CSV table of C-alpha atoms in Angstrom, one decimal:
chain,number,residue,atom,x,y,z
A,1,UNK,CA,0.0,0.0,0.0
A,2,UNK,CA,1.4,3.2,-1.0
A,3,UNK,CA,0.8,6.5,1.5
A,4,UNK,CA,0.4,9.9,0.6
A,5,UNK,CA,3.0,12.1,1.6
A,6,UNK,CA,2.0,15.5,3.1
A,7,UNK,CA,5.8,16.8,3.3
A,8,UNK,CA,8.7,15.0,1.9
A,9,UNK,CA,9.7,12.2,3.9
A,10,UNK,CA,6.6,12.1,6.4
A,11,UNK,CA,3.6,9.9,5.4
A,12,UNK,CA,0.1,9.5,6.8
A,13,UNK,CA,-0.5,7.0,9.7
A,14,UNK,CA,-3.1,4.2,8.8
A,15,UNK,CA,-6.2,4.7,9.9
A,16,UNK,CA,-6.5,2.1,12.1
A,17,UNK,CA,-3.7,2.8,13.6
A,18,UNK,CA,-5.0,6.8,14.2
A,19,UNK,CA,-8.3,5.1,15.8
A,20,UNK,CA,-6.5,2.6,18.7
A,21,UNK,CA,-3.9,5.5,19.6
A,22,UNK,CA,-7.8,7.4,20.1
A,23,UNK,CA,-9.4,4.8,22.0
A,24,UNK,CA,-6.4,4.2,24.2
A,25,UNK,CA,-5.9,8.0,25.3
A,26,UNK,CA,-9.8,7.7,26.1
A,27,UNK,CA,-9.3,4.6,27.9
A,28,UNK,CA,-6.5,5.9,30.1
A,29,UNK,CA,-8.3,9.4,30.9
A,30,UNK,CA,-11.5,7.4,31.9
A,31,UNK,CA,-9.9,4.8,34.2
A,32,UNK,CA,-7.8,8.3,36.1
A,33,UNK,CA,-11.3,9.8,36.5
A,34,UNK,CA,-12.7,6.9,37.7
A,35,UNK,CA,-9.9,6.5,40.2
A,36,UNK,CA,-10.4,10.0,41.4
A,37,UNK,CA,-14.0,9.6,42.0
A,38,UNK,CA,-13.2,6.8,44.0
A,39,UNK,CA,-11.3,8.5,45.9
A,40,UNK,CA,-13.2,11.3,46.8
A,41,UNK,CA,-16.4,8.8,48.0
A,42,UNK,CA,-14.2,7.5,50.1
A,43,UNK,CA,-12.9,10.8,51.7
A,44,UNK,CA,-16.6,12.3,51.8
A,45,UNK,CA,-18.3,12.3,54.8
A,46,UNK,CA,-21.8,12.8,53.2
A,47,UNK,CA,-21.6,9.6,51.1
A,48,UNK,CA,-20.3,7.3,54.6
A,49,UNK,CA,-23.5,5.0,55.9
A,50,UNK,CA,-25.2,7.0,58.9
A,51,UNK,CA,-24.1,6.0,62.4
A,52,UNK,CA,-28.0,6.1,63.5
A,53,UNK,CA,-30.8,3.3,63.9
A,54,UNK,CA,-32.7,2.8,60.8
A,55,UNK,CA,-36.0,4.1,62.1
A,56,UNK,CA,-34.1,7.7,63.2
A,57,UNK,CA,-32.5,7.6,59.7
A,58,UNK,CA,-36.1,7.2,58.2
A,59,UNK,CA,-37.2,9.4,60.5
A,60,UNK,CA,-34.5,12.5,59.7
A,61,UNK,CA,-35.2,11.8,55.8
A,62,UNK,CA,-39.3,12.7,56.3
A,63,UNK,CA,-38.6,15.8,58.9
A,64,UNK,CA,-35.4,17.3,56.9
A,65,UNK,CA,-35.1,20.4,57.3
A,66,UNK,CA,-37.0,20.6,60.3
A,67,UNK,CA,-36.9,19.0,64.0
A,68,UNK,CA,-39.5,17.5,63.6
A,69,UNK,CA,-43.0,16.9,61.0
A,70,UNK,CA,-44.9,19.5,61.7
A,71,UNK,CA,-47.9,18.6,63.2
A,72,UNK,CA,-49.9,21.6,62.1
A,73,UNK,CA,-49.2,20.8,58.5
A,74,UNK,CA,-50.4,17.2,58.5
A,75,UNK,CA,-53.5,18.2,60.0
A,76,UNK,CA,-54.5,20.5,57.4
A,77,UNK,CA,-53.5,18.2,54.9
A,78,UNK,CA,-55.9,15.6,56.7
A,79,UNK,CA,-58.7,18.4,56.4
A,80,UNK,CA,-57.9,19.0,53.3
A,81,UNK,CA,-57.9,16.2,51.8
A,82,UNK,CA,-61.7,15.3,54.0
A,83,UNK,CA,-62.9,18.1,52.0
A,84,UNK,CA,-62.4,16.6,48.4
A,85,UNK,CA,-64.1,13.4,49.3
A,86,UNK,CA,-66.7,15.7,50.5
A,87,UNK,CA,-67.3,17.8,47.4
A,88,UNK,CA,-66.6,14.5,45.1
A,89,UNK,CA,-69.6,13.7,43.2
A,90,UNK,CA,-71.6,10.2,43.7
A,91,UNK,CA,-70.1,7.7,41.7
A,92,UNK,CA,-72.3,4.4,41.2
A,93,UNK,CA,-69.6,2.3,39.8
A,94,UNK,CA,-68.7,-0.1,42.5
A,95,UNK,CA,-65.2,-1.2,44.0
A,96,UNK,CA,-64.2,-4.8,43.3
A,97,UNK,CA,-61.7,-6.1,45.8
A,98,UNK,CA,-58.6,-7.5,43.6
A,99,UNK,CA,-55.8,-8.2,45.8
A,100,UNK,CA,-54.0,-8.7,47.5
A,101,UNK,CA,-54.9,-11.6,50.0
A,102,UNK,CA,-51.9,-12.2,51.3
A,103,UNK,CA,-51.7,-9.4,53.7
A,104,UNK,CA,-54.4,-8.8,56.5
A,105,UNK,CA,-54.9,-5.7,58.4
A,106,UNK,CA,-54.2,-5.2,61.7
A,107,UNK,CA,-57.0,-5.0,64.3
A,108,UNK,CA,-56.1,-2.5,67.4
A,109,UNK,CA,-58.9,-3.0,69.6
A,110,UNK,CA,-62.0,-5.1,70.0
A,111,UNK,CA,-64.8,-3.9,72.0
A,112,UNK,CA,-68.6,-5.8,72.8
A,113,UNK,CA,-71.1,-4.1,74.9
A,114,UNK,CA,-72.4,-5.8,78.3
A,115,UNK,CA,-75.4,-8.2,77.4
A,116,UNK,CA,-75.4,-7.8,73.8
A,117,UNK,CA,-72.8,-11.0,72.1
A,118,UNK,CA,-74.1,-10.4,68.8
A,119,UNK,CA,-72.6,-5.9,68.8
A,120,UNK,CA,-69.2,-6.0,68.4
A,121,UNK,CA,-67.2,-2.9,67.4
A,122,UNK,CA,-62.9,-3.5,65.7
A,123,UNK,CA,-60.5,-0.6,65.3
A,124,UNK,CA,-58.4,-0.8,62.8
A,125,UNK,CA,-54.6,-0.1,62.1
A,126,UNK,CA,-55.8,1.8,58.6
A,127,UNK,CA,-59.8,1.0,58.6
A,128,UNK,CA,-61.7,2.8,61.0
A,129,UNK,CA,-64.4,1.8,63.4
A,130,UNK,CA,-66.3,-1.1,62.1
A,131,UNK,CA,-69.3,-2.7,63.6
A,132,UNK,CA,-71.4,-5.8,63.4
A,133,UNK,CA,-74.8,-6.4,64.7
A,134,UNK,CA,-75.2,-10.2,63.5
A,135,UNK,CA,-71.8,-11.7,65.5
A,136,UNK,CA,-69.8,-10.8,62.8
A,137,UNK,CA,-71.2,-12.2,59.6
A,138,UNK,CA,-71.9,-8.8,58.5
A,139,UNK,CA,-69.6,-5.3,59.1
A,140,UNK,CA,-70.5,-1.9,58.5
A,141,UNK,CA,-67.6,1.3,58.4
A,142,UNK,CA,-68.7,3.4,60.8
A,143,UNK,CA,-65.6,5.9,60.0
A,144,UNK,CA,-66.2,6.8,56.6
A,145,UNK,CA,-67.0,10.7,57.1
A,146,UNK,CA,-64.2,11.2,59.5
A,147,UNK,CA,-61.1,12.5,58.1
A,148,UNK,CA,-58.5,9.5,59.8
A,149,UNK,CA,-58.6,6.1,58.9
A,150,UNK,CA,-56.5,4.7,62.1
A,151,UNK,CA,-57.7,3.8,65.5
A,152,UNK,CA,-55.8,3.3,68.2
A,153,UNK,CA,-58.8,2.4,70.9
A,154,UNK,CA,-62.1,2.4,70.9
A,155,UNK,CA,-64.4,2.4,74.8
A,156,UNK,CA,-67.7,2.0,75.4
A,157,UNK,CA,-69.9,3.8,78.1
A,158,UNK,CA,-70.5,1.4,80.9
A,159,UNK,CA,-73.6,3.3,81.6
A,160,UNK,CA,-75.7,3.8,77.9
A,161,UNK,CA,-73.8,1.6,75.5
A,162,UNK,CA,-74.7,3.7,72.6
A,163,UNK,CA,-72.0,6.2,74.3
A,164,UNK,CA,-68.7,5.7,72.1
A,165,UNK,CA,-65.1,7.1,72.2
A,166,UNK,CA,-62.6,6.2,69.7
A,167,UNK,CA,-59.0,7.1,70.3
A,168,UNK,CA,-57.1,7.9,66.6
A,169,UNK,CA,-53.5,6.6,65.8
A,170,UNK,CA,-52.1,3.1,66.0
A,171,UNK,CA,-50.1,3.0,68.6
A,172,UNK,CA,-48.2,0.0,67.9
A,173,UNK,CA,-45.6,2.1,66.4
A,174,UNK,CA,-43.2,0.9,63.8
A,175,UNK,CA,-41.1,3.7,61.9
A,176,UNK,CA,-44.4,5.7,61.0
A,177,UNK,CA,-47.6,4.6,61.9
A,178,UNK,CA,-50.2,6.7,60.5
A,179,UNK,CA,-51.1,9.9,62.9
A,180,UNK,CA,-54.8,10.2,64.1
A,181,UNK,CA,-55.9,13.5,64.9
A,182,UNK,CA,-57.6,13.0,68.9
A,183,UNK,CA,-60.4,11.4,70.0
A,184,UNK,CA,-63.9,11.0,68.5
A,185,UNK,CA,-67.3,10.7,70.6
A,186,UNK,CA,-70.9,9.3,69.6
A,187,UNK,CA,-74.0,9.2,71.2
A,188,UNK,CA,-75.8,6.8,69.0
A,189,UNK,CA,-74.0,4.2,68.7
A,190,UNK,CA,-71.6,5.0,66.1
A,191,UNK,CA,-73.9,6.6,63.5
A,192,UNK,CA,-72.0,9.7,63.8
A,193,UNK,CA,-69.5,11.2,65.7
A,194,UNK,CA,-68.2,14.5,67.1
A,195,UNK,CA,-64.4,15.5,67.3
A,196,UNK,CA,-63.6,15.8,71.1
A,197,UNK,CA,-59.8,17.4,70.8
A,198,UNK,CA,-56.7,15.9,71.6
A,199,UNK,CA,-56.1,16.3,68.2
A,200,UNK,CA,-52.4,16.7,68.7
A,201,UNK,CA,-52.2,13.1,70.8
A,202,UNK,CA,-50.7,11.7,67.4
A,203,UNK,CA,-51.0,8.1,68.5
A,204,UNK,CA,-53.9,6.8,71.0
A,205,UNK,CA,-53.1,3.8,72.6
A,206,UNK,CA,-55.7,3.6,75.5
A,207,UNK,CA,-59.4,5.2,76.1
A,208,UNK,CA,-61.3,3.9,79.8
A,209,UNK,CA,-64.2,5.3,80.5
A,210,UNK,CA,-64.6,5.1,84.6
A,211,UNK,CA,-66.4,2.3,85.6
A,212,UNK,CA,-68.2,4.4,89.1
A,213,UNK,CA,-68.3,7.7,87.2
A,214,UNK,CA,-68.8,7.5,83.2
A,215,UNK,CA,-68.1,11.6,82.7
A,216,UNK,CA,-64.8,10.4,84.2
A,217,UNK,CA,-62.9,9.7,81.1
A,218,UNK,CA,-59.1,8.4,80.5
A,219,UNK,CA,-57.0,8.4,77.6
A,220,UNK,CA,-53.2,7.8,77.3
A,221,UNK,CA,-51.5,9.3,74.3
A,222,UNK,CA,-47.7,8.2,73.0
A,223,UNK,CA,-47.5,11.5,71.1
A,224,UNK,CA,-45.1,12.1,68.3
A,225,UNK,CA,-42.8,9.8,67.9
A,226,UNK,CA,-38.9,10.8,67.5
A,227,UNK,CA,-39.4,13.5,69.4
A,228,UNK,CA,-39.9,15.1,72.9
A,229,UNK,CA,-43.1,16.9,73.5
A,230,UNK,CA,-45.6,18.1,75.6
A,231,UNK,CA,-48.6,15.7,73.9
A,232,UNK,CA,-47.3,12.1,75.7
A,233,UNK,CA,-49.0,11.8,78.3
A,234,UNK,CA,-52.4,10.8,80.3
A,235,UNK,CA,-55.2,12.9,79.9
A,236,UNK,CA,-58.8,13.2,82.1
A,237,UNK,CA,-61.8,14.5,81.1
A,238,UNK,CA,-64.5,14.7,84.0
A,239,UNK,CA,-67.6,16.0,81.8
A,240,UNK,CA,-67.2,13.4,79.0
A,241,UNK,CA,-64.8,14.4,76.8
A,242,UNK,CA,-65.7,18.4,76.6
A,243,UNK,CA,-62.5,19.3,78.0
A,244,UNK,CA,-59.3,17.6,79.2
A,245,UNK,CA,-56.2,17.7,81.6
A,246,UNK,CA,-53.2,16.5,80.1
A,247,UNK,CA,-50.7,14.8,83.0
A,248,UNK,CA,-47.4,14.9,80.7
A,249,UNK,CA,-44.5,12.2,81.5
């Protein structure tokens, strides 16, 4: 093969030649960047593992920048978000359970009036106050027009059964349970049901209603979690829910 010469005595390279003498200088630039890089993961402190528990490290991502979730924001949110299945229009299409079955739903408290077997009332985890009247072949949602789906207790009136009180936020904590937003009250027997406060409780994990005195009402509340504050605590209401004491730990 005869080369073209550009000045006398030089000739031109052949082209394969040209393209490995490219793909080498690419080859050695990319493996010195590469050990750079290396080197600077390992010397940054914001890419090392974090030195906390797993729930705090989840718990930093959800709060970041802040302390703490702010409460004040959630419950709007929870309003908010109560208002647009309020105004949503009536939809006759039905909902056809699909799946999955492999995962059930945890139930937080169980509660059955005195002399009646066949009443029983669940809370649920992320399903609300249900109720059966036929020993549970049958269950109606007794939660659908309040804005929280989890229940954390639920106590009956030992005096008028039809008196109810159900605590809001599961309590069995693990990372983030899903806040409620205080304690709900009804007077006929879960038809519908008034907001009694407490609404920055969080989690509800207890609700007795005093056996000698049923105005005489207790509920203990875990409070935000991954945090100090002034909600933990037991609180007392002596007029039936209306107002409360809080007796912080």
């Amino acid at each position: 093969m005869k080369y073209k010469t550009l000045l006398p005595g030089k000739k031109l390279a052949s082209p394969l030649f040209s393209i490995a003498v490219i793909v080498l200088i690419c080859f050695i630039s990319w493996h010195a960047n590469r050990l750079d890089t290396s080197s600077n993961l390992n010397n940054s402190n914001h890419f090392q593992p974090p030195s906390i528990t797993p729930n705090d490290w989840m718990a930093l991502q959800r709060i970041y920048p802040y302390d703490r979730i702010q409460p004040n924001a959630y419950l709007l949110a929870v309003e908010q978000a109560q208002a647009l299945m309020d105004e949503a229009p009536e939809r006759s299409t039905p909902w056809v359970f699909t799946g999955p079955t492999n995962i059930g739903g945890r139930i937080t408290d169980i509660e059955i009036p005195d002399g009646d077997l066949q009443t029983i009332y669940l809370g649920a985890s992320t399903g609300g106050v249900l109720k059966t009247t036929d020993g549970g072949t049958t269950w109606t949602n007794l939660f659908q027009d309040v804005p929280v789906v989890s229940i954390g207790d639920i106590a009956i009136d030992p005096d008028n059964s039809d008196i109810l009180y159900a605590g809001t936020g599961e309590a069995n904590s693990s990372s983030f349970s899903f806040w409620g937003n205080g304690i709900y009250k009804s007077v006929d027997a879960g038809e519908t049901w008034q907001h009694m406060g407490l609404e920055h409780s969080a989690y509800i994990g207890r609700v007795v209603v005093d056996y000698s005195n049923s105005q005489r009402v207790y509920v203990a509340a875990c409070g935000y979690l991954f945090s100090y504050n002034d909600e933990r605590g037991v609180y007392r209401s002596v007029d039936g829910g209306t107002t409360w004491r809080g007796y912080s730990s």
